[in-house]
C-alpha positions as CSV (number, residue, x, y, z in Angstrom):
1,X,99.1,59.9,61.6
2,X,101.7,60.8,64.0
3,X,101.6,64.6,63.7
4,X,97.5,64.3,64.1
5,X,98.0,62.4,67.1
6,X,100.1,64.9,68.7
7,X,98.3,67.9,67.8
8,X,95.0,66.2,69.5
9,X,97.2,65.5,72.7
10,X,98.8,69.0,72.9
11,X,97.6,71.4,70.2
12,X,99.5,74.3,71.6
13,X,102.7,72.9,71.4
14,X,102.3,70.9,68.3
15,X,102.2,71.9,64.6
16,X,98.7,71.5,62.5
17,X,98.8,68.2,60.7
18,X,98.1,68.6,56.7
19,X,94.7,68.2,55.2
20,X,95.6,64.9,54.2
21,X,96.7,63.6,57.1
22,X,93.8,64.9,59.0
23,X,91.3,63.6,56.2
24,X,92.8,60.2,56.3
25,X,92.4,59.7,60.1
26,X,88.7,60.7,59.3
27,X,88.4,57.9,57.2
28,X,89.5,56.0,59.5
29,X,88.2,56.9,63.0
30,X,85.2,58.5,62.1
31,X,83.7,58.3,65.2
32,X,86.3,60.1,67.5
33,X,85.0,63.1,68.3
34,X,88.1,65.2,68.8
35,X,88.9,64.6,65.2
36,X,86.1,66.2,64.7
37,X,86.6,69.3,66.6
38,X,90.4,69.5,65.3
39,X,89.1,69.1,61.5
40,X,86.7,72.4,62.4
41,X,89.3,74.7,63.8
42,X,91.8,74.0,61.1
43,X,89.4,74.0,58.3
44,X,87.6,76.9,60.0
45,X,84.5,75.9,58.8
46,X,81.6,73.5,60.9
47,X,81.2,70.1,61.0
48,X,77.4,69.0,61.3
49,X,79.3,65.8,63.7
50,X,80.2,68.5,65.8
51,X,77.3,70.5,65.6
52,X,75.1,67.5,66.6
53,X,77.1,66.4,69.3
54,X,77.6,69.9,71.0
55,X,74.4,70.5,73.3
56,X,75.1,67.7,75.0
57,X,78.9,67.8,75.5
58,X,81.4,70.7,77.3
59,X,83.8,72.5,75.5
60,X,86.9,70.7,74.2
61,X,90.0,72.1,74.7
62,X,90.8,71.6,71.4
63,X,88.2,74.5,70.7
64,X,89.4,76.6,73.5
65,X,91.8,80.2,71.9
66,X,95.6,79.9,72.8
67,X,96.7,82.1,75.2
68,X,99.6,84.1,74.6
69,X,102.2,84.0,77.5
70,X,104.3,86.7,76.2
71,X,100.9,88.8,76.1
72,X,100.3,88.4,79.6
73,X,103.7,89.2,80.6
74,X,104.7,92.9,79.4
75,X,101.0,94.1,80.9
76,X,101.4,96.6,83.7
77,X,99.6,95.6,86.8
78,X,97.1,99.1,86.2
79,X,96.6,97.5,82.6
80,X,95.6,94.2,84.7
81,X,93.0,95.9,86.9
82,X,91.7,97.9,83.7
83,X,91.2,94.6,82.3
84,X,89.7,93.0,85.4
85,X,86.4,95.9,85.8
86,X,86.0,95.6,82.2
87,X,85.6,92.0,82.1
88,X,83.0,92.2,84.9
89,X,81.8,94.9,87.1
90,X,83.4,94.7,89.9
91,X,84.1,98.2,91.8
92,X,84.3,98.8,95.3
93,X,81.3,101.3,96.3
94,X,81.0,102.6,99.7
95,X,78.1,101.5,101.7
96,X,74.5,103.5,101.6
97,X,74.3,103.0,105.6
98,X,78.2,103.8,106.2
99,X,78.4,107.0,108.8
100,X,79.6,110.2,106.8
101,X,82.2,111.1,109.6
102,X,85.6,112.1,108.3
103,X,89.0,109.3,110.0
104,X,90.9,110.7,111.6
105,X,95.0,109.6,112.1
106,X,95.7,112.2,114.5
107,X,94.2,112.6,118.1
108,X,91.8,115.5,118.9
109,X,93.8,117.6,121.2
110,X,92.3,120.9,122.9
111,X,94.2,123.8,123.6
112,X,94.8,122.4,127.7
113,X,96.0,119.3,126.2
114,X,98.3,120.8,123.9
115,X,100.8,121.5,127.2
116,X,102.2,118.3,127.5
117,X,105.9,117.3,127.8
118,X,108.0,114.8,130.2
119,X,109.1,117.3,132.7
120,X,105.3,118.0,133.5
121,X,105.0,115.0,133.8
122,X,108.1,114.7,136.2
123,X,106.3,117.4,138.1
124,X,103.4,115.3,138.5
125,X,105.0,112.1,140.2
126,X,107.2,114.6,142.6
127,X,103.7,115.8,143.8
128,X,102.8,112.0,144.1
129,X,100.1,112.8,140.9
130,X,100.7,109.5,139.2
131,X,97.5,109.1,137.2
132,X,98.2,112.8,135.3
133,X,102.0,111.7,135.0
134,X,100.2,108.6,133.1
135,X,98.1,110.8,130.8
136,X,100.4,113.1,130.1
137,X,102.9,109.8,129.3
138,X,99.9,108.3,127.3
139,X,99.7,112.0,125.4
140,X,103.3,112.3,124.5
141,X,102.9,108.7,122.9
142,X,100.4,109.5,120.4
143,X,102.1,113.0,119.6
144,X,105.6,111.3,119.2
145,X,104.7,107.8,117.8
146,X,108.5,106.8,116.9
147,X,109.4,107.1,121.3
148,X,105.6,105.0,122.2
149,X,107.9,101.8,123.4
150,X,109.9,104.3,125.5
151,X,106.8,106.0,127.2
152,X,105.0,102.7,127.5
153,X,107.8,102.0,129.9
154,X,107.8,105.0,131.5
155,X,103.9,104.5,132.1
156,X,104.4,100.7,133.4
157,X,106.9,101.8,135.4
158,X,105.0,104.4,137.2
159,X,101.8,102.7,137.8
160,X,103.5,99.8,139.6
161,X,105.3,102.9,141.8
């Protein structure tokens, strides 16, 4: 009775109690629907107590498949996603309404713009030009994104000249 008892409480961790042992509880406690269930997925076959009682119960974990830890473990997380969209459809399409314009990561620069460099811009605040010294600064940040704290200083420091 012991072993039927523990199966019911954890029936991943426990072993399946005999036929006997499960038959005698049935005898006994009859109407305890859990033996019921247990009796069904050891037999494999279908108890009409069960069968009667299902519409109008959820499932029972003692009905539920085992889940195989080591199973999840050695998948590969492309094997996960794989298993994911199969399960349900879930891409990622692109919108209908989304604009068809290509993003771009590097500034739009036209030939004039191209000459840019720190002594230009040095020229610039010795003829007192301090808003070009500022673009060209601003420039020379998004060309040379590693230096854009040192030119951010540069610029601050300029427009409070």
């Amino acid at each position: 009775m012991d072993s039927v008892r523990d199966y019911l409480v954890s029936p991943c961790e426990a072993s399946q109690p005999s036929a006997e042992e499960l038959a005698a509880a049935l005898d006994r406690y009859a109407w305890f629907f859990p033996l019921h269930v247990a009796a069904e997925r050891i037999s494999g076959g279908s108890d009409p107590f069960v069968s009667l009682l299902a519409p109008w119960r959820g499932e029972s974990s003692l009905q539920r498949r085992t889940v195989e830890a080591d199973a999840l473990t050695h998948l590969t997380s492309e094997e996960v996603i794989d298993r994911f969209l199969k399960e349900e459809d879930l891409r990622i399409v692109a919108d209908d309404t989304a604009p068809d314009a290509e993003v771009r990561t590097t500034p739009d620069l036209d030939d004039e713009d191209e000459l840019v460099s720190e002594e230009l811009a040095a020229i610039y605040l010795s003829q007192g030009l301090r808003d070009e010294a500022v673009a060209i600064y601003r420039k020379l940040s998004l060309l040379n994104p590693e230096k854009s704290i040192y030119f951010a200083e540069l610029i601050e420091k300029t427009e409070k000249q």
